[in-house]
Amino acid sequence: MKVFSSTDQLARVFHPDHWFLPATLAFCACFVELICIIGLFHTFTAVITGSFVMLFVNMVDRPSYLPVNITVITAYLFMSFVWYALISRLKQRGAVSLRNLFVLEAVLIAAFMMFAGMSVPFSGPAALQTLISVCLATSAMSLQATIMTEVLRSHGPTTFMTGKTNRLVAGLYDGWFGGKETFPSTEAARTAALNTGSTMAAFAAGGFAGSIAMKLFGFWALSVPLAILLAVALSQMTHTEEETTTEAST
């Protein structure tokens, strides 16, 4: 009975409509990103803007880093297309399963952790082990980004916070300073501000935790977001219930 009670509690906490789900995913995203930046030659695997910036920085300062920058941008674009195509086909068949999608992300994180952990030390940014590790990390992060844009659209992004910042500001202004620009009511604006602020705080916490864990445990620290993603995946409902919930909230 206690096992079922715990499972039911997880299902409620990680429900697709609950604010705690995007906050948890944001924590995992920044955790993984910090590990990539520290361990993979300052490589952004979840933020394409940062990847382009580093590409042009390294063209001037560190040409030897260009292979890893080109790889991450190419991998992100290609894998995003793959995930978009996959989820689109699943939608057409009425077979979208958040559980399966999060398990897939967890598998990619596990593969990244195992391969990178056993490949350390990397011989350089152009080493085959480095590029494979980058591709695995980018595949996982691009999958999470696609899940948020194509399945959990109402929550917005969890792998970068620029759009979240704008929504937070709009919620604060409309909710507490008499604005009526973005939200239909003061209550809706305040709810959005609180939920967005929670996600941003979780993202920051993930970065802080990830940087410390990387220093202490190396790539094996990825076991933290791996365990969290598995818990999120196992708590999800059947695909029929998920589709109804997520579509109704968008």
XYZ file of C-alpha atoms in Angstrom:
250
model
C 0.000 0.000 0.000
C 2.835 2.381 0.813
C 4.403 1.738 -2.596
C 1.175 2.634 -4.384
C 0.764 5.702 -2.159
C 4.259 6.924 -3.060
C 3.617 6.306 -6.752
C 0.353 8.239 -6.600
C 2.103 11.140 -4.874
C 4.796 11.233 -7.552
C 2.124 11.149 -10.247
C 0.458 14.196 -8.694
C 3.702 16.133 -8.183
C 4.983 15.413 -11.706
C 1.585 15.800 -13.366
C 1.915 17.520 -16.778
C -0.118 20.481 -15.487
C 1.808 20.896 -12.232
C 4.432 23.666 -11.968
C 6.876 21.251 -10.313
C 7.382 19.264 -13.525
C 8.977 22.073 -15.599
C 10.928 23.217 -12.527
C 12.373 19.717 -12.135
C 13.244 19.489 -15.824
C 14.902 22.914 -15.672
C 17.019 21.746 -12.724
C 18.156 18.712 -14.724
C 18.836 20.772 -17.855
C 21.120 23.273 -16.158
C 22.807 20.504 -14.146
C 23.715 18.704 -17.378
C 24.699 21.940 -19.108
C 27.156 22.901 -16.375
C 28.773 19.492 -16.554
C 29.150 19.893 -20.323
C 30.632 23.379 -20.009
C 33.134 22.292 -17.359
C 33.971 18.873 -18.770
C 33.605 19.297 -22.536
C 35.722 22.348 -23.342
C 33.144 25.064 -22.571
C 30.537 23.440 -24.794
C 26.875 24.492 -24.611
C 24.716 21.491 -25.479
C 21.271 22.902 -24.647
C 21.548 26.528 -25.762
C 22.108 27.049 -29.474
C 22.718 30.790 -28.959
C 25.655 30.058 -26.674
C 26.990 27.518 -29.158
C 27.014 30.066 -31.973
C 28.650 32.675 -29.746
C 31.388 30.219 -28.701
C 31.892 29.221 -32.349
C 32.787 32.781 -33.322
C 34.783 33.401 -30.153
C 36.875 30.329 -30.824
C 37.423 31.311 -34.448
C 39.507 34.142 -33.028
C 40.814 32.876 -29.697
C 40.923 29.055 -29.803
C 40.725 27.569 -33.326
C 41.430 24.109 -31.909
C 37.971 24.202 -30.247
C 36.125 24.689 -33.535
C 35.472 20.958 -34.177
C 33.498 20.594 -30.953
C 31.543 23.815 -31.631
C 30.634 22.725 -35.155
C 29.702 19.265 -33.904
C 27.335 20.515 -31.204
C 25.522 22.911 -33.561
C 25.172 20.250 -36.257
C 24.076 17.598 -33.759
C 21.529 19.912 -32.140
C 19.911 20.846 -35.460
C 19.889 17.264 -36.733
C 18.592 15.676 -33.524
C 15.951 18.381 -33.066
C 14.656 17.465 -36.529
C 14.667 13.776 -35.565
C 12.756 14.414 -32.328
C 10.268 16.722 -34.032
C 9.588 14.123 -36.707
C 9.228 11.365 -34.103
C 6.805 13.285 -31.899
C 4.810 14.469 -34.920
C 4.327 10.874 -36.061
C 3.403 9.768 -32.547
C 0.799 12.544 -32.395
C -0.696 11.428 -35.695
C -1.039 7.911 -34.298
C -2.330 9.141 -30.929
C 0.573 7.410 -29.216
C 2.457 10.216 -27.466
C 3.779 8.935 -24.146
C 5.592 11.284 -21.785
C 6.780 8.252 -19.880
C 8.526 6.814 -22.931
C 9.958 10.174 -23.975
C 11.459 10.829 -20.544
C 12.817 7.278 -20.373
C 14.488 7.913 -23.732
C 16.030 11.122 -22.396
C 17.237 9.257 -19.308
C 18.810 6.551 -21.495
C 20.692 9.215 -23.457
C 21.904 10.828 -20.220
C 23.026 7.406 -18.962
C 24.898 6.746 -22.220
C 26.543 10.173 -21.970
C 27.568 9.556 -18.354
C 28.995 6.089 -19.026
C 30.855 7.002 -22.195
C 32.277 10.305 -20.918
C 33.073 8.886 -17.497
C 35.091 6.054 -19.013
C 36.772 8.331 -21.600
C 38.284 10.825 -19.158
C 40.775 12.368 -19.602
C 39.876 13.676 -23.050
C 42.866 14.323 -25.268
C 41.344 17.506 -26.717
C 38.246 19.194 -28.156
C 38.684 17.398 -31.494
C 39.118 13.926 -29.974
C 36.601 11.294 -31.069
C 35.604 10.625 -27.441
C 34.873 14.316 -26.938
C 32.732 14.570 -30.053
C 30.738 11.413 -29.221
C 30.129 12.689 -25.684
C 28.938 16.014 -27.072
C 26.551 14.266 -29.461
C 25.041 12.172 -26.665
C 24.555 15.194 -24.398
C 23.122 17.272 -27.230
C 20.710 14.493 -28.181
C 19.339 14.412 -24.632
C 19.020 18.172 -24.294
C 17.451 18.666 -27.723
C 14.924 15.951 -26.855
C 13.918 17.774 -23.679
C 13.589 21.032 -25.612
C 11.360 19.332 -28.200
C 9.193 17.737 -25.512
C 8.585 21.176 -24.028
C 7.714 22.811 -27.363
C 5.659 19.989 -28.859
C 4.051 18.152 -25.916
C 4.183 20.405 -22.841
C 3.775 23.676 -24.714
C 1.956 25.482 -21.907
C 5.064 25.421 -19.706
C 7.515 26.908 -22.194
C 11.249 26.149 -22.381
C 13.258 24.508 -19.623
C 16.698 24.483 -21.240
C 17.162 28.267 -21.474
C 15.737 31.138 -19.475
C 15.543 34.154 -21.813
C 11.881 33.628 -22.662
C 11.179 32.759 -19.036
C 12.656 36.076 -17.915
C 10.329 38.016 -20.206
C 7.329 36.048 -18.946
C 8.372 36.630 -15.341
C 8.624 40.368 -15.913
C 5.229 40.424 -17.650
C 3.678 38.450 -14.798
C 5.153 40.750 -12.173
C 4.010 43.876 -13.993
C 0.488 42.642 -14.772
C 0.097 40.930 -11.412
C 1.323 43.572 -8.981
C 1.696 46.861 -10.841
C -1.654 47.200 -12.562
C -0.569 46.179 -16.046
C -2.943 44.536 -18.518
C -0.626 43.815 -21.404
C -0.147 40.037 -21.400
C -2.488 38.217 -19.030
C -6.307 38.189 -18.908
C -6.449 38.772 -15.151
C -4.335 39.763 -12.177
C -4.645 36.266 -10.750
C -3.414 34.655 -13.967
C -0.460 37.050 -14.090
C 0.528 36.291 -10.502
C 0.237 32.552 -11.041
C 2.407 32.789 -14.144
C 4.995 34.885 -12.316
C 5.213 32.441 -9.415
C 5.418 29.373 -11.653
C 7.978 31.000 -13.944
C 10.027 32.215 -10.998
C 10.029 28.693 -9.563
C 11.327 27.251 -12.833
C 14.046 29.889 -13.080
C 15.098 29.271 -9.473
C 15.248 25.533 -10.144
C 17.347 26.165 -13.256
C 19.808 28.227 -11.198
C 19.883 25.561 -8.483
C 20.652 22.923 -11.100
C 23.591 24.940 -12.368
C 24.946 25.461 -8.867
C 24.544 21.794 -7.955
C 25.954 20.638 -11.277
C 29.103 22.726 -11.014
C 29.883 21.443 -7.516
C 29.016 17.837 -8.372
C 31.216 17.940 -11.489
C 34.175 19.105 -9.430
C 33.603 16.353 -6.863
C 32.533 13.379 -8.969
C 33.260 14.211 -12.602
C 30.860 12.925 -15.234
C 29.470 10.356 -12.782
C 27.579 13.278 -11.211
C 25.151 12.826 -14.115
C 23.611 10.054 -12.009
C 21.669 12.844 -10.227
C 19.664 14.112 -13.246
C 19.479 10.510 -14.487
C 17.727 9.389 -11.295
C 15.414 12.412 -11.361
C 14.422 11.828 -14.995
C 13.666 8.176 -14.300
C 11.460 9.186 -11.371
C 9.661 11.692 -13.597
C 9.239 9.085 -16.344
C 7.902 6.358 -14.067
C 5.401 8.739 -12.485
C 3.716 9.627 -15.778
C 0.241 8.441 -16.683
C -0.829 6.588 -19.802
C -0.508 8.408 -23.117
C -4.256 8.943 -23.505
C -4.512 10.782 -20.205
C -1.372 12.788 -20.950
C -2.630 13.977 -24.326
C -5.907 15.130 -22.857
C -4.196 17.030 -20.058
C -1.453 18.704 -22.036
C -3.668 19.682 -24.946
C -6.277 21.160 -22.608
C -3.688 23.368 -20.917
C -2.289 24.921 -24.100
